[in-house]
Amino acid sequence: PALRPSAASYIYFRGAIAWAALSQNVALSVMMSTKDSITPLKIIGLAAVVNIVGDALLCVWPLQLGCTGAAAATAFATLLSSGFMVRALKKKNILPDIKMPTKKQFADLMEFTGPLFAITITRLFGFINMQRTAMKLGVQHLAAYQLSINVVIFFLLFGEPLSQLSQTELPSLIDKGDSSSIKATLKSVLLLGALGSLGVGAIAGMLLYFG
């Protein structure tokens, strides 16, 4: 109960701009499919700076709004980055018209995204269930859970570039039937993944051990 007001204010702000966050992710995937990783890097970097400055102004000084200020700063940064992503798509002349899909388009979309949606919902259900259980155990257990989940997210973020790399490079190679290039790309991705996981794991382990 003590955490409910702060958590509610954060959820209200983040929920209000959920559409912008989704638009940003879609635009990011489209930009990556064109093999343009520099433009998203600049936009996300700018949004991160805006978020940090917003946190300082709204949470620390002068307003000191706490969780509400943090949520507002994140919401503004998300709206900003989403707008720049859409602008980048428009400059590349690949910004699609927003309209209702036909039945065939919807069926084709669900054929591919249906299983992915099921996987996402399953993961989300698992995270929500774990958090609800941690909340029932008290504030200390909830704080420990939050720390642990942050470590998990830390690892997941390092795997995202490799996922984007695979999704960008492999489809065209598969369409061409270039088996040698496919194997070489997979080998490179797996090697990068193994080295990255070892490096990130070692750093995270040392941070946890030495505090």
JSON list of N, CA and C in Angstrom, two decimals, residues 130-177:
[
{"chain": "A", "resi": 130, "resn": "MET", "atom": "N", "xyz": [5.51, -13.26, -11.07]},
{"chain": "A", "resi": 130, "resn": "MET", "atom": "CA", "xyz": [6.65, -13.18, -10.16]},
{"chain": "A", "resi": 130, "resn": "MET", "atom": "C", "xyz": [6.59, -11.90, -9.33]},
{"chain": "A", "resi": 131, "resn": "GLN", "atom": "N", "xyz": [6.22, -10.79, -9.97]},
{"chain": "A", "resi": 131, "resn": "GLN", "atom": "CA", "xyz": [6.17, -9.53, -9.25]},
{"chain": "A", "resi": 131, "resn": "GLN", "atom": "C", "xyz": [5.04, -9.52, -8.22]},
{"chain": "A", "resi": 132, "resn": "ARG", "atom": "N", "xyz": [3.91, -10.09, -8.57]},
{"chain": "A", "resi": 132, "resn": "ARG", "atom": "CA", "xyz": [2.80, -10.17, -7.61]},
{"chain": "A", "resi": 132, "resn": "ARG", "atom": "C", "xyz": [3.19, -11.00, -6.39]},
{"chain": "A", "resi": 133, "resn": "THR", "atom": "N", "xyz": [3.91, -12.07, -6.63]},
{"chain": "A", "resi": 133, "resn": "THR", "atom": "CA", "xyz": [4.36, -12.90, -5.52]},
{"chain": "A", "resi": 133, "resn": "THR", "atom": "C", "xyz": [5.35, -12.14, -4.64]},
{"chain": "A", "resi": 134, "resn": "ALA", "atom": "N", "xyz": [6.28, -11.41, -5.28]},
{"chain": "A", "resi": 134, "resn": "ALA", "atom": "CA", "xyz": [7.25, -10.63, -4.51]},
{"chain": "A", "resi": 134, "resn": "ALA", "atom": "C", "xyz": [6.57, -9.53, -3.70]},
{"chain": "A", "resi": 135, "resn": "MET", "atom": "N", "xyz": [5.53, -8.93, -4.25]},
{"chain": "A", "resi": 135, "resn": "MET", "atom": "CA", "xyz": [4.81, -7.87, -3.53]},
{"chain": "A", "resi": 135, "resn": "MET", "atom": "C", "xyz": [4.14, -8.41, -2.27]},
{"chain": "A", "resi": 136, "resn": "LYS", "atom": "N", "xyz": [3.67, -9.64, -2.33]},
{"chain": "A", "resi": 136, "resn": "LYS", "atom": "CA", "xyz": [3.02, -10.24, -1.16]},
{"chain": "A", "resi": 136, "resn": "LYS", "atom": "C", "xyz": [4.00, -10.52, -0.03]},
{"chain": "A", "resi": 137, "resn": "LEU", "atom": "N", "xyz": [5.28, -10.61, -0.36]},
{"chain": "A", "resi": 137, "resn": "LEU", "atom": "CA", "xyz": [6.29, -10.96, 0.65]},
{"chain": "A", "resi": 137, "resn": "LEU", "atom": "C", "xyz": [6.83, -9.75, 1.40]},
{"chain": "A", "resi": 138, "resn": "GLY", "atom": "N", "xyz": [6.49, -8.54, 0.93]},
{"chain": "A", "resi": 138, "resn": "GLY", "atom": "CA", "xyz": [6.94, -7.34, 1.64]},
{"chain": "A", "resi": 138, "resn": "GLY", "atom": "C", "xyz": [7.86, -6.48, 0.80]},
{"chain": "A", "resi": 139, "resn": "VAL", "atom": "N", "xyz": [8.19, -5.31, 1.35]},
{"chain": "A", "resi": 139, "resn": "VAL", "atom": "CA", "xyz": [8.97, -4.32, 0.61]},
{"chain": "A", "resi": 139, "resn": "VAL", "atom": "C", "xyz": [10.38, -4.81, 0.33]},
{"chain": "A", "resi": 140, "resn": "GLN", "atom": "N", "xyz": [11.02, -5.46, 1.31]},
{"chain": "A", "resi": 140, "resn": "GLN", "atom": "CA", "xyz": [12.39, -5.92, 1.12]},
{"chain": "A", "resi": 140, "resn": "GLN", "atom": "C", "xyz": [12.48, -6.96, 0.01]},
{"chain": "A", "resi": 141, "resn": "HIS", "atom": "N", "xyz": [11.56, -7.90, 0.01]},
{"chain": "A", "resi": 141, "resn": "HIS", "atom": "CA", "xyz": [11.56, -8.93, -1.04]},
{"chain": "A", "resi": 141, "resn": "HIS", "atom": "C", "xyz": [11.26, -8.31, -2.40]},
{"chain": "A", "resi": 142, "resn": "LEU", "atom": "N", "xyz": [10.37, -7.32, -2.42]},
{"chain": "A", "resi": 142, "resn": "LEU", "atom": "CA", "xyz": [10.06, -6.65, -3.68]},
{"chain": "A", "resi": 142, "resn": "LEU", "atom": "C", "xyz": [11.28, -5.90, -4.21]},
{"chain": "A", "resi": 143, "resn": "ALA", "atom": "N", "xyz": [12.02, -5.25, -3.30]},
{"chain": "A", "resi": 143, "resn": "ALA", "atom": "CA", "xyz": [13.23, -4.54, -3.72]},
{"chain": "A", "resi": 143, "resn": "ALA", "atom": "C", "xyz": [14.27, -5.52, -4.26]},
{"chain": "A", "resi": 144, "resn": "ALA", "atom": "N", "xyz": [14.41, -6.67, -3.60]},
{"chain": "A", "resi": 144, "resn": "ALA", "atom": "CA", "xyz": [15.35, -7.69, -4.07]},
{"chain": "A", "resi": 144, "resn": "ALA", "atom": "C", "xyz": [14.94, -8.22, -5.44]},
{"chain": "A", "resi": 145, "resn": "TYR", "atom": "N", "xyz": [13.64, -8.42, -5.61]},
{"chain": "A", "resi": 145, "resn": "TYR", "atom": "CA", "xyz": [13.15, -8.88, -6.91]},
{"chain": "A", "resi": 145, "resn": "TYR", "atom": "C", "xyz": [13.44, -7.85, -7.99]},
{"chain": "A", "resi": 146, "resn": "GLN", "atom": "N", "xyz": [13.22, -6.57, -7.68]},
{"chain": "A", "resi": 146, "resn": "GLN", "atom": "CA", "xyz": [13.45, -5.52, -8.66]},
{"chain": "A", "resi": 146, "resn": "GLN", "atom": "C", "xyz": [14.92, -5.47, -9.07]},
{"chain": "A", "resi": 147, "resn": "LEU", "atom": "N", "xyz": [15.81, -5.65, -8.09]},
{"chain": "A", "resi": 147, "resn": "LEU", "atom": "CA", "xyz": [17.24, -5.68, -8.40]},
{"chain": "A", "resi": 147, "resn": "LEU", "atom": "C", "xyz": [17.57, -6.85, -9.31]},
{"chain": "A", "resi": 148, "resn": "SER", "atom": "N", "xyz": [16.99, -8.00, -9.02]},
{"chain": "A", "resi": 148, "resn": "SER", "atom": "CA", "xyz": [17.25, -9.19, -9.83]},
{"chain": "A", "resi": 148, "resn": "SER", "atom": "C", "xyz": [16.72, -9.03, -11.25]},
{"chain": "A", "resi": 149, "resn": "ILE", "atom": "N", "xyz": [15.53, -8.47, -11.37]},
{"chain": "A", "resi": 149, "resn": "ILE", "atom": "CA", "xyz": [14.94, -8.31, -12.70]},
{"chain": "A", "resi": 149, "resn": "ILE", "atom": "C", "xyz": [15.72, -7.28, -13.51]},
{"chain": "A", "resi": 150, "resn": "ASN", "atom": "N", "xyz": [16.30, -6.30, -12.84]},
{"chain": "A", "resi": 150, "resn": "ASN", "atom": "CA", "xyz": [17.15, -5.33, -13.55]},
{"chain": "A", "resi": 150, "resn": "ASN", "atom": "C", "xyz": [18.39, -6.01, -14.12]},
{"chain": "A", "resi": 151, "resn": "VAL", "atom": "N", "xyz": [18.94, -6.96, -13.38]},
{"chain": "A", "resi": 151, "resn": "VAL", "atom": "CA", "xyz": [20.09, -7.72, -13.89]},
{"chain": "A", "resi": 151, "resn": "VAL", "atom": "C", "xyz": [19.68, -8.53, -15.12]},
{"chain": "A", "resi": 152, "resn": "VAL", "atom": "N", "xyz": [18.49, -9.14, -15.07]},
{"chain": "A", "resi": 152, "resn": "VAL", "atom": "CA", "xyz": [18.00, -9.91, -16.21]},
{"chain": "A", "resi": 152, "resn": "VAL", "atom": "C", "xyz": [17.84, -9.01, -17.44]},
{"chain": "A", "resi": 153, "resn": "ILE", "atom": "N", "xyz": [17.23, -7.85, -17.24]},
{"chain": "A", "resi": 153, "resn": "ILE", "atom": "CA", "xyz": [17.04, -6.91, -18.35]},
{"chain": "A", "resi": 153, "resn": "ILE", "atom": "C", "xyz": [18.39, -6.44, -18.89]},
{"chain": "A", "resi": 154, "resn": "PHE", "atom": "N", "xyz": [19.35, -6.27, -17.99]},
{"chain": "A", "resi": 154, "resn": "PHE", "atom": "CA", "xyz": [20.69, -5.88, -18.39]},
{"chain": "A", "resi": 154, "resn": "PHE", "atom": "C", "xyz": [21.26, -6.88, -19.40]},
{"chain": "A", "resi": 155, "resn": "PHE", "atom": "N", "xyz": [21.09, -8.17, -19.12]},
{"chain": "A", "resi": 155, "resn": "PHE", "atom": "CA", "xyz": [21.56, -9.20, -20.04]},
{"chain": "A", "resi": 155, "resn": "PHE", "atom": "C", "xyz": [20.77, -9.19, -21.34]},
{"chain": "A", "resi": 156, "resn": "LEU", "atom": "N", "xyz": [19.46, -9.01, -21.24]},
{"chain": "A", "resi": 156, "resn": "LEU", "atom": "CA", "xyz": [18.61, -9.04, -22.43]},
{"chain": "A", "resi": 156, "resn": "LEU", "atom": "C", "xyz": [18.97, -7.91, -23.39]},
{"chain": "A", "resi": 157, "resn": "LEU", "atom": "N", "xyz": [19.31, -6.75, -22.85]},
{"chain": "A", "resi": 157, "resn": "LEU", "atom": "CA", "xyz": [19.63, -5.62, -23.71]},
{"chain": "A", "resi": 157, "resn": "LEU", "atom": "C", "xyz": [20.87, -5.88, -24.56]},
{"chain": "A", "resi": 158, "resn": "PHE", "atom": "N", "xyz": [21.81, -6.64, -24.03]},
{"chain": "A", "resi": 158, "resn": "PHE", "atom": "CA", "xyz": [23.01, -6.93, -24.79]},
{"chain": "A", "resi": 158, "resn": "PHE", "atom": "C", "xyz": [22.74, -7.94, -25.91]},
{"chain": "A", "resi": 159, "resn": "GLY", "atom": "N", "xyz": [21.68, -8.71, -25.78]},
{"chain": "A", "resi": 159, "resn": "GLY", "atom": "CA", "xyz": [21.34, -9.65, -26.84]},
{"chain": "A", "resi": 159, "resn": "GLY", "atom": "C", "xyz": [20.53, -9.04, -27.96]},
{"chain": "A", "resi": 160, "resn": "GLU", "atom": "N", "xyz": [19.93, -7.88, -27.71]},
{"chain": "A", "resi": 160, "resn": "GLU", "atom": "CA", "xyz": [19.07, -7.25, -28.71]},
{"chain": "A", "resi": 160, "resn": "GLU", "atom": "C", "xyz": [19.80, -6.89, -30.00]},
{"chain": "A", "resi": 161, "resn": "PRO", "atom": "N", "xyz": [21.02, -6.31, -29.94]},
{"chain": "A", "resi": 161, "resn": "PRO", "atom": "CA", "xyz": [21.71, -6.01, -31.21]},
{"chain": "A", "resi": 161, "resn": "PRO", "atom": "C", "xyz": [21.97, -7.25, -32.06]},
{"chain": "A", "resi": 162, "resn": "LEU", "atom": "N", "xyz": [22.29, -8.37, -31.41]},
{"chain": "A", "resi": 162, "resn": "LEU", "atom": "CA", "xyz": [22.51, -9.60, -32.17]},
{"chain": "A", "resi": 162, "resn": "LEU", "atom": "C", "xyz": [21.22, -10.09, -32.81]},
{"chain": "A", "resi": 163, "resn": "SER", "atom": "N", "xyz": [20.12, -9.92, -32.09]},
{"chain": "A", "resi": 163, "resn": "SER", "atom": "CA", "xyz": [18.82, -10.29, -32.65]},
{"chain": "A", "resi": 163, "resn": "SER", "atom": "C", "xyz": [18.49, -9.44, -33.87]},
{"chain": "A", "resi": 164, "resn": "GLN", "atom": "N", "xyz": [18.73, -8.13, -33.74]},
{"chain": "A", "resi": 164, "resn": "GLN", "atom": "CA", "xyz": [18.47, -7.23, -34.87]},
{"chain": "A", "resi": 164, "resn": "GLN", "atom": "C", "xyz": [19.38, -7.56, -36.05]},
{"chain": "A", "resi": 165, "resn": "LEU", "atom": "N", "xyz": [20.63, -7.91, -35.75]},
{"chain": "A", "resi": 165, "resn": "LEU", "atom": "CA", "xyz": [21.57, -8.27, -36.82]},
{"chain": "A", "resi": 165, "resn": "LEU", "atom": "C", "xyz": [21.08, -9.49, -37.58]},
{"chain": "A", "resi": 166, "resn": "SER", "atom": "N", "xyz": [20.63, -10.50, -36.86]},
{"chain": "A", "resi": 166, "resn": "SER", "atom": "CA", "xyz": [20.14, -11.72, -37.50]},
{"chain": "A", "resi": 166, "resn": "SER", "atom": "C", "xyz": [18.90, -11.43, -38.35]},
{"chain": "A", "resi": 167, "resn": "GLN", "atom": "N", "xyz": [17.98, -10.63, -37.81]},
{"chain": "A", "resi": 167, "resn": "GLN", "atom": "CA", "xyz": [16.75, -10.32, -38.53]},
{"chain": "A", "resi": 167, "resn": "GLN", "atom": "C", "xyz": [17.01, -9.46, -39.76]},
{"chain": "A", "resi": 168, "resn": "THR", "atom": "N", "xyz": [18.10, -8.70, -39.74]},
{"chain": "A", "resi": 168, "resn": "THR", "atom": "CA", "xyz": [18.41, -7.83, -40.88]},
{"chain": "A", "resi": 168, "resn": "THR", "atom": "C", "xyz": [19.15, -8.58, -41.98]},
{"chain": "A", "resi": 169, "resn": "GLU", "atom": "N", "xyz": [20.10, -9.42, -41.60]},
{"chain": "A", "resi": 169, "resn": "GLU", "atom": "CA", "xyz": [20.98, -10.06, -42.58]},
{"chain": "A", "resi": 169, "resn": "GLU", "atom": "C", "xyz": [20.42, -11.36, -43.13]},
{"chain": "A", "resi": 170, "resn": "LEU", "atom": "N", "xyz": [19.83, -12.19, -42.29]},
{"chain": "A", "resi": 170, "resn": "LEU", "atom": "CA", "xyz": [19.49, -13.55, -42.70]},
{"chain": "A", "resi": 170, "resn": "LEU", "atom": "C", "xyz": [18.36, -13.65, -43.73]},
{"chain": "A", "resi": 171, "resn": "PRO", "atom": "N", "xyz": [17.27, -12.85, -43.63]},
{"chain": "A", "resi": 171, "resn": "PRO", "atom": "CA", "xyz": [16.18, -13.04, -44.59]},
{"chain": "A", "resi": 171, "resn": "PRO", "atom": "C", "xyz": [16.60, -12.94, -46.05]},
{"chain": "A", "resi": 172, "resn": "SER", "atom": "N", "xyz": [17.41, -11.94, -46.39]},
{"chain": "A", "resi": 172, "resn": "SER", "atom": "CA", "xyz": [17.83, -11.80, -47.79]},
{"chain": "A", "resi": 172, "resn": "SER", "atom": "C", "xyz": [18.72, -12.96, -48.22]},
{"chain": "A", "resi": 173, "resn": "LEU", "atom": "N", "xyz": [19.55, -13.45, -47.30]},
{"chain": "A", "resi": 173, "resn": "LEU", "atom": "CA", "xyz": [20.42, -14.59, -47.63]},
{"chain": "A", "resi": 173, "resn": "LEU", "atom": "C", "xyz": [19.60, -15.86, -47.82]},
{"chain": "A", "resi": 174, "resn": "ILE", "atom": "N", "xyz": [18.57, -16.02, -46.99]},
{"chain": "A", "resi": 174, "resn": "ILE", "atom": "CA", "xyz": [17.72, -17.21, -47.11]},
{"chain": "A", "resi": 174, "resn": "ILE", "atom": "C", "xyz": [16.94, -17.17, -48.42]},
{"chain": "A", "resi": 175, "resn": "ASP", "atom": "N", "xyz": [16.46, -15.98, -48.80]},
{"chain": "A", "resi": 175, "resn": "ASP", "atom": "CA", "xyz": [15.74, -15.86, -50.07]},
{"chain": "A", "resi": 175, "resn": "ASP", "atom": "C", "xyz": [16.64, -16.19, -51.26]},
{"chain": "A", "resi": 176, "resn": "LYS", "atom": "N", "xyz": [17.92, -15.83, -51.15]},
{"chain": "A", "resi": 176, "resn": "LYS", "atom": "CA", "xyz": [18.86, -16.12, -52.24]},
{"chain": "A", "resi": 176, "resn": "LYS", "atom": "C", "xyz": [19.31, -17.58, -52.23]},
{"chain": "A", "resi": 177, "resn": "GLY", "atom": "N", "xyz": [19.10, -18.27, -51.11]},
{"chain": "A", "resi": 177, "resn": "GLY", "atom": "CA", "xyz": [19.57, -19.64, -51.00]},
{"chain": "A", "resi": 177, "resn": "GLY", "atom": "C", "xyz": [21.08, -19.75, -50.87]}
]
